[in-house]
Tab-separated table of C-alpha atoms in Angstrom:
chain	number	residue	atom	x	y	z
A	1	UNK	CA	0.000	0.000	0.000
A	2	UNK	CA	1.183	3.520	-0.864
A	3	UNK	CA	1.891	5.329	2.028
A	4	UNK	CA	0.646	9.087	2.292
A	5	UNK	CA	3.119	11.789	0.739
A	6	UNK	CA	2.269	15.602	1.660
A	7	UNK	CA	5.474	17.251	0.973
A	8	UNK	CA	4.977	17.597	-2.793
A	9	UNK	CA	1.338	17.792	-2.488
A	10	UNK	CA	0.863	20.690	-5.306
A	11	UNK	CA	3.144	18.642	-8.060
A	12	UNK	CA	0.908	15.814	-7.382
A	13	UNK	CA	-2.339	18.511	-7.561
A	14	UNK	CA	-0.990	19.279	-10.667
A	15	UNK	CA	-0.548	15.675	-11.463
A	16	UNK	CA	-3.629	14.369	-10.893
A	17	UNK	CA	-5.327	17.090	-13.032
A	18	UNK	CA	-3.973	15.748	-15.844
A	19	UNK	CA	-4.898	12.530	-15.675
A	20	UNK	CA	-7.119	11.458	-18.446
A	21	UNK	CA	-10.025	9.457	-17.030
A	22	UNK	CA	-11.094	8.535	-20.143
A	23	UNK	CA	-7.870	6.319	-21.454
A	24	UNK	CA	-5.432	4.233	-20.065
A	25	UNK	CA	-1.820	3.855	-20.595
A	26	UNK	CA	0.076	3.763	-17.600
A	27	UNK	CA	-0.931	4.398	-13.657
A	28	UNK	CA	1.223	8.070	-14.355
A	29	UNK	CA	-0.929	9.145	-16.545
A	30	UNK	CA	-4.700	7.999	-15.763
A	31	UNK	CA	-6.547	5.492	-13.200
A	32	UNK	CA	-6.843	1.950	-13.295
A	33	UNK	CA	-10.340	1.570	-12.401
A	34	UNK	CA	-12.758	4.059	-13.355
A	35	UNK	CA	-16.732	4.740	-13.742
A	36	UNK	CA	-17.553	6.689	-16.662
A	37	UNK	CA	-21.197	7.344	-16.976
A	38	UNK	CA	-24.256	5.757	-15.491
A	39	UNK	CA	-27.632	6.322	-17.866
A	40	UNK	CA	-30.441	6.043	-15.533
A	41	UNK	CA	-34.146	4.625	-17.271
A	42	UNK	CA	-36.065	4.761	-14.434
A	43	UNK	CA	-34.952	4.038	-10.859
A	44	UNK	CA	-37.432	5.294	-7.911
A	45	UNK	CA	-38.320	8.888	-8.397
A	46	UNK	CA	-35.683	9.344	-11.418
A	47	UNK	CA	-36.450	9.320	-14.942
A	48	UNK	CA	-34.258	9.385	-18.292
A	49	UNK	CA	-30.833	10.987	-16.270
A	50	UNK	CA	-27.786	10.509	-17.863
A	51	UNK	CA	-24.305	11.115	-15.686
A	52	UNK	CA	-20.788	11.044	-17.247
A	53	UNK	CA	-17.860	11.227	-14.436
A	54	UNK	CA	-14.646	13.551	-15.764
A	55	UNK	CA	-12.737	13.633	-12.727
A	56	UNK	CA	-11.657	11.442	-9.480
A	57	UNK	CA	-13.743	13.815	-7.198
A	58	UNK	CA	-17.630	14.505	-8.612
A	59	UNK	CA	-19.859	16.246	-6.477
A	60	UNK	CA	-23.615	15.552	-7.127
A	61	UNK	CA	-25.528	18.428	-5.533
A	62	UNK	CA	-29.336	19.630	-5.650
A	63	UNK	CA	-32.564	19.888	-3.381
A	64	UNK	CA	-34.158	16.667	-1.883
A	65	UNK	CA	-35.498	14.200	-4.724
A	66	UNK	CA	-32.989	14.614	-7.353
A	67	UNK	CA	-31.574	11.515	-6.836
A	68	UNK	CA	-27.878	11.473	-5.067
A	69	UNK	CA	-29.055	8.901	-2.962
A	70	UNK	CA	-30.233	7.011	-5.465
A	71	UNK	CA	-27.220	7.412	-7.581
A	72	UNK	CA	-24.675	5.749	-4.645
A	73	UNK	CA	-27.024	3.323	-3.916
A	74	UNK	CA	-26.920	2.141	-7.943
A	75	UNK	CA	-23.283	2.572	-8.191
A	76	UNK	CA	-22.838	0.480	-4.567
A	77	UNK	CA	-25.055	-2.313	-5.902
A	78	UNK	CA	-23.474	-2.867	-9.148
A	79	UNK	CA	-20.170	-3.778	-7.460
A	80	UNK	CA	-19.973	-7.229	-5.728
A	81	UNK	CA	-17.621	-6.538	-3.304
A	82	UNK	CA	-19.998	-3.251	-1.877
A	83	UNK	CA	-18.960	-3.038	1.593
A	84	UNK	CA	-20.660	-1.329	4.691
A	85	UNK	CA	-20.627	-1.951	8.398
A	86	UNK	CA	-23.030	-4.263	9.212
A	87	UNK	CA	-25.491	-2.578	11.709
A	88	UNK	CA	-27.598	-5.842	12.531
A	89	UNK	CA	-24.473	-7.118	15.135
A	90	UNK	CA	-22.762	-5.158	18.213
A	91	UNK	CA	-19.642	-5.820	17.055
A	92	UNK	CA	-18.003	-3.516	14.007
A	93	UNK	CA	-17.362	-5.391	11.132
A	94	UNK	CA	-17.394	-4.779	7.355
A	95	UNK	CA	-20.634	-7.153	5.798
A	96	UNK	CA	-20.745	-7.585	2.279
A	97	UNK	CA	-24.016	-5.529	1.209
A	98	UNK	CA	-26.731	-6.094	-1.463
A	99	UNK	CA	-29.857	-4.342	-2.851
A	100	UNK	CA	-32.182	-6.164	0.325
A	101	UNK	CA	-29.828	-4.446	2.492
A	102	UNK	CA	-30.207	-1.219	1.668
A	103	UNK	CA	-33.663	-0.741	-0.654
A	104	UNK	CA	-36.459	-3.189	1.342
A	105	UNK	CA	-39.601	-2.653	0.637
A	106	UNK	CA	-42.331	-2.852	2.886
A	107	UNK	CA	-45.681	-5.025	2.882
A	108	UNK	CA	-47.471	-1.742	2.668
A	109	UNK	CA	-45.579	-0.755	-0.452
A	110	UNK	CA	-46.930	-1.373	-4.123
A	111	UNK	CA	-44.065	-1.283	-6.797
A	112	UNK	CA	-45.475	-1.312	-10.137
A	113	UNK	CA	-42.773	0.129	-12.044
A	114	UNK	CA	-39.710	-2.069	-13.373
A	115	UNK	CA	-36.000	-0.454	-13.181
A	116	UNK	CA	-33.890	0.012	-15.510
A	117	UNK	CA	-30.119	1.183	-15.752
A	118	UNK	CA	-26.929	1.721	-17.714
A	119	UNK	CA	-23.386	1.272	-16.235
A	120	UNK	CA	-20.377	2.209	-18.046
A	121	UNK	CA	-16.430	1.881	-16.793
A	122	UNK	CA	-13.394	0.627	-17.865
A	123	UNK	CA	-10.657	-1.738	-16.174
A	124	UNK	CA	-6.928	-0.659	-17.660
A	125	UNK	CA	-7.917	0.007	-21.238
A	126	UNK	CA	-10.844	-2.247	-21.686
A	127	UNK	CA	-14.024	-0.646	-21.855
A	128	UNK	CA	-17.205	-2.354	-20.429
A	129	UNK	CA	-20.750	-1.864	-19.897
A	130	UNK	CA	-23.967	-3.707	-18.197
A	131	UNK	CA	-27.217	-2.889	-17.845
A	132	UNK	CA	-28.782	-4.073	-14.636
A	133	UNK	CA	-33.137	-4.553	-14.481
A	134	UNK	CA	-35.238	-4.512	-11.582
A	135	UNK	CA	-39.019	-6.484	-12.809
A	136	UNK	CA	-41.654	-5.616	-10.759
A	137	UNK	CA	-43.557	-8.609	-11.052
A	138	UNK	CA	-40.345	-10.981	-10.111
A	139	UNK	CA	-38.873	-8.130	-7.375
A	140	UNK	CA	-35.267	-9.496	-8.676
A	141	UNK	CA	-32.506	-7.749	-9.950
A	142	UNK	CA	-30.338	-8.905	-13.024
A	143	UNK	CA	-27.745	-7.608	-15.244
A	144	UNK	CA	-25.242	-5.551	-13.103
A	145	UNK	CA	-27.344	-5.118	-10.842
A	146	UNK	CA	-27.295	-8.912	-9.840
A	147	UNK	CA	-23.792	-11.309	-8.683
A	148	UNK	CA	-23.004	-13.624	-10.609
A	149	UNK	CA	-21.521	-17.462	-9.464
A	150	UNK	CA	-19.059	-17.082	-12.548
A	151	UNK	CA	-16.338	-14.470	-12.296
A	152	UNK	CA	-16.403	-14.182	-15.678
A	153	UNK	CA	-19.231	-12.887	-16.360
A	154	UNK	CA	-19.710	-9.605	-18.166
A	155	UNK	CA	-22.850	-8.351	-17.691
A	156	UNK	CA	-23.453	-9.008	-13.716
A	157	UNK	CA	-22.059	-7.026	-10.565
A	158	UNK	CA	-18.611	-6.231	-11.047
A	159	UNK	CA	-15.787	-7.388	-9.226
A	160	UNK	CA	-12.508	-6.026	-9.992
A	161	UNK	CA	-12.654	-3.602	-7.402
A	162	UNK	CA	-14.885	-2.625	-3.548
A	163	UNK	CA	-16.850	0.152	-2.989
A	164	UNK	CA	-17.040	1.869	0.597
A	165	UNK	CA	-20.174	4.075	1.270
A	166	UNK	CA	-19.930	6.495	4.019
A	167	UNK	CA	-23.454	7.051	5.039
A	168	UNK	CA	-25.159	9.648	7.371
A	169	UNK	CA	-24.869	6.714	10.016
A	170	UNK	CA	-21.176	7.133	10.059
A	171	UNK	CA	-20.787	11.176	10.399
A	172	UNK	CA	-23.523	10.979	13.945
A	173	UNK	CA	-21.134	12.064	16.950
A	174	UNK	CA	-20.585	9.571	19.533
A	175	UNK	CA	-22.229	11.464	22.188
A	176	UNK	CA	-25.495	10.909	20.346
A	177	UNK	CA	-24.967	7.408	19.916
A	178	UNK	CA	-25.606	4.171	22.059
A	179	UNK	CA	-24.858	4.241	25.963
A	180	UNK	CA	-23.024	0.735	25.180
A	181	UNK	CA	-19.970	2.505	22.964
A	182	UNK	CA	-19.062	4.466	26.518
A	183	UNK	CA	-19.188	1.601	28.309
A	184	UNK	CA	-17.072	-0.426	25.487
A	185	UNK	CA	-14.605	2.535	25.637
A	186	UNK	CA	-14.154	2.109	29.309
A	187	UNK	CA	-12.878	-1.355	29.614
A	188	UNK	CA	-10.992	-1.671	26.573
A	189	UNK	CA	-7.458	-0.673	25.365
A	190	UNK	CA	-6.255	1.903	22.642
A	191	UNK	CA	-5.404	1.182	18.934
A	192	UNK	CA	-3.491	3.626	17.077
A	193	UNK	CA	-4.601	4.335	13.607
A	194	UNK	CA	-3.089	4.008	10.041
A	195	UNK	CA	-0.552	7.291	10.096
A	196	UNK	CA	-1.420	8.475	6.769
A	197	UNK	CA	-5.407	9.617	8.507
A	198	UNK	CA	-3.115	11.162	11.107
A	199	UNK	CA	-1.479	13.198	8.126
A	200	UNK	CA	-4.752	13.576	6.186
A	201	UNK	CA	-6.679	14.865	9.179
A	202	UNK	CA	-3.539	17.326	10.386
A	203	UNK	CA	-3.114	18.433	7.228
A	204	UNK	CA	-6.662	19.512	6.702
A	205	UNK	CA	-7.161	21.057	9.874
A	206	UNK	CA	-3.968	22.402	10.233
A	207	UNK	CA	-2.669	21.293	13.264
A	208	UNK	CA	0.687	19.803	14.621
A	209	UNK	CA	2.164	16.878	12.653
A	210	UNK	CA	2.875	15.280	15.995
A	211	UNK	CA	-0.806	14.910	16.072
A	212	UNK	CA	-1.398	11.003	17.641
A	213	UNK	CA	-4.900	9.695	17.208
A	214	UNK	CA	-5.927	6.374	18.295
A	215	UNK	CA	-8.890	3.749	18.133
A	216	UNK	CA	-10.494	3.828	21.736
A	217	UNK	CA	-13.806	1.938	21.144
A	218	UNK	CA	-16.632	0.504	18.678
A	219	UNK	CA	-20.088	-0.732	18.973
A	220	UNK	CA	-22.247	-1.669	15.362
A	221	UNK	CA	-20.853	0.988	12.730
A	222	UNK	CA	-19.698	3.545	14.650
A	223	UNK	CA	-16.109	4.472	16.526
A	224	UNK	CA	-14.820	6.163	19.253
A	225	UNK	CA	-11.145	7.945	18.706
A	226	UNK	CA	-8.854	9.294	21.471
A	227	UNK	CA	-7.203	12.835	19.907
A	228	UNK	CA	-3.698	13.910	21.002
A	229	UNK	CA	-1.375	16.913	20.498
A	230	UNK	CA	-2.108	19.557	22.763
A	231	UNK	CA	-0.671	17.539	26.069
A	232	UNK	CA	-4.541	16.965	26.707
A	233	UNK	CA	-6.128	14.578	24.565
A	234	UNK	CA	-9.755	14.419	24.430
A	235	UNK	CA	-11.894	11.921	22.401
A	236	UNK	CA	-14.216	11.569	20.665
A	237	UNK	CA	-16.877	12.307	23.027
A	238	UNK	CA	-14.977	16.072	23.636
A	239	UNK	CA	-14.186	16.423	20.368
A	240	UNK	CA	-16.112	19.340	17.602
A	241	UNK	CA	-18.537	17.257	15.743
A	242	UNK	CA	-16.392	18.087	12.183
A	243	UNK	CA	-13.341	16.917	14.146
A	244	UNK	CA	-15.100	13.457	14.570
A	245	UNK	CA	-17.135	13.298	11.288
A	246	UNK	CA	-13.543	13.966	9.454
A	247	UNK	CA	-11.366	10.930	11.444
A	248	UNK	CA	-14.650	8.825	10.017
A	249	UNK	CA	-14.240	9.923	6.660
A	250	UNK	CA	-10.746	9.271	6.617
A	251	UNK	CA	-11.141	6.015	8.871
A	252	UNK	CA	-13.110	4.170	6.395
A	253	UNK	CA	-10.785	6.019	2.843
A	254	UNK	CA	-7.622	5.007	4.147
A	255	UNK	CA	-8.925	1.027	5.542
A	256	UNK	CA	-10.407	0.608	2.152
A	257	UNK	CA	-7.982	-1.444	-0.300
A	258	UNK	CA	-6.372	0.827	-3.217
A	259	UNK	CA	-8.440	1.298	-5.994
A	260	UNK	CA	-11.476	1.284	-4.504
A	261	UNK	CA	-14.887	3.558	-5.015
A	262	UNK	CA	-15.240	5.769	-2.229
A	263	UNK	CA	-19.444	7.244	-1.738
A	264	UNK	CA	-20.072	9.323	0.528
């Protein structure tokens, strides 16, 4: 794994505007992995959007019902390795995730609408595509939108790379969560944490590089951090809610294996 370099962090600014997202010739020059455009049919409340990603970093914005959610969820489920803590068990663990996991529906639902969608990305310099279908009368996914027991398949959830999506869940403060992360925090023992979020989260708060931060506690999907620099460390339960909801972020970008897609 590539460790975290910040003295030269305008040349590789500079760098990484280059990049061409849409080609592939060498990992100096463009990404590995990358989603190009997602063509949306009808999904939920969207119809007929079509999405083309030009850079690393997109930022979907708009008022409530345009469809961001609905967007990560689509990308999330056409991956098979789309992984979120599991909030059914105390303990915090990643869970492999599908589409029951995240869009149930209700007996007091009616769907009468099938979904439809368009997934394009490329691996190196191969270009792919799948289309993944939701049927309303059979309530099951195929296409892209479905794994597949062969890893060869084309048109089925991909697998050449995990997705991590950092959800609301994550970015609650501690002190608003469950009485039993205290209590875990009390009895156990401190972990200190990958040092490139140490970097990350100095560097974009500007604080001392001798910043320590470490792993105090978790109960279902959420942590608890212990902060140190200022010869008083505080945690996460004294700590400004951006200070926490950033070490959360970074928590779950840094643990997540290169290459992967990071929603948030």
């Amino acid at each position: 794994m590539r460790m975290l370099n910040l003295h030269n962090i305008e040349d590789a600014k500079k760098r990484l505007e280059r990049y061409d997202p849409t080609s592939f010739t060498g990992v100096d020059s463009s990404f590995r992995l990358f989603t190009n455009r997602i063509n949306v049919q009808t999904f939920r409340h969207i119809n007929s959007l079509n999405i083309s990603f030009e850079h690393p970093v997109t930022v979907i914005s708009g008022t409530n019902k345009v469809g961001k959610t609905s967007l990560l969820l689509l990308l999330g489920c056409s991956h098979y390795g789309f992984q979120r803590y599991d909030s059914t068990k105390p303990e915090t663990v990643l869970r492999r995730h599908t589409w029951r996991d995240v869009l149930p529906f209700t007996s007091h639902e009616t769907t009468t609408r099938d979904y439809a969608y368009k997934l394009y990305w490329r691996i190196g310099a191969s270009i792919r595509e799948g289309e993944g279908k939701r049927l309303h009368t059979s309530q099951a996914w195929t296409g892209v939108g479905k794994a597949s027991s062969d890893p060869g398949r084309m048109n089925a959830q991909i697998r050449d790379r995990e997705v991590r999506l950092i959800d609301l869940e994550r970015l609650v403060p501690a002190r608003n969560f469950s009485n039993s992360l205290l209590r875990k925090i009390t009895s156990g023992t401190g972990t200190r944490v990958n040092p490139d979020i140490e970097k990350a989260f100095a560097y974009i708060l500007d604080l001392p590089t001798t910043l320590e931060v470490n792993k105090i506690g978790s109960h279902i999907n959420k942590l608890a951090f212990l902060i140190s620099y200022t010869g008083e460390p505080y945690s996460s339960y004294n700590a400004a809610s951006g200070e926490e909801s950033l070490l959360n972020i970074l928590h779950d970008i840094f643990e997540a294996p290169n290459d992967s897609l990071i929603l948030i």
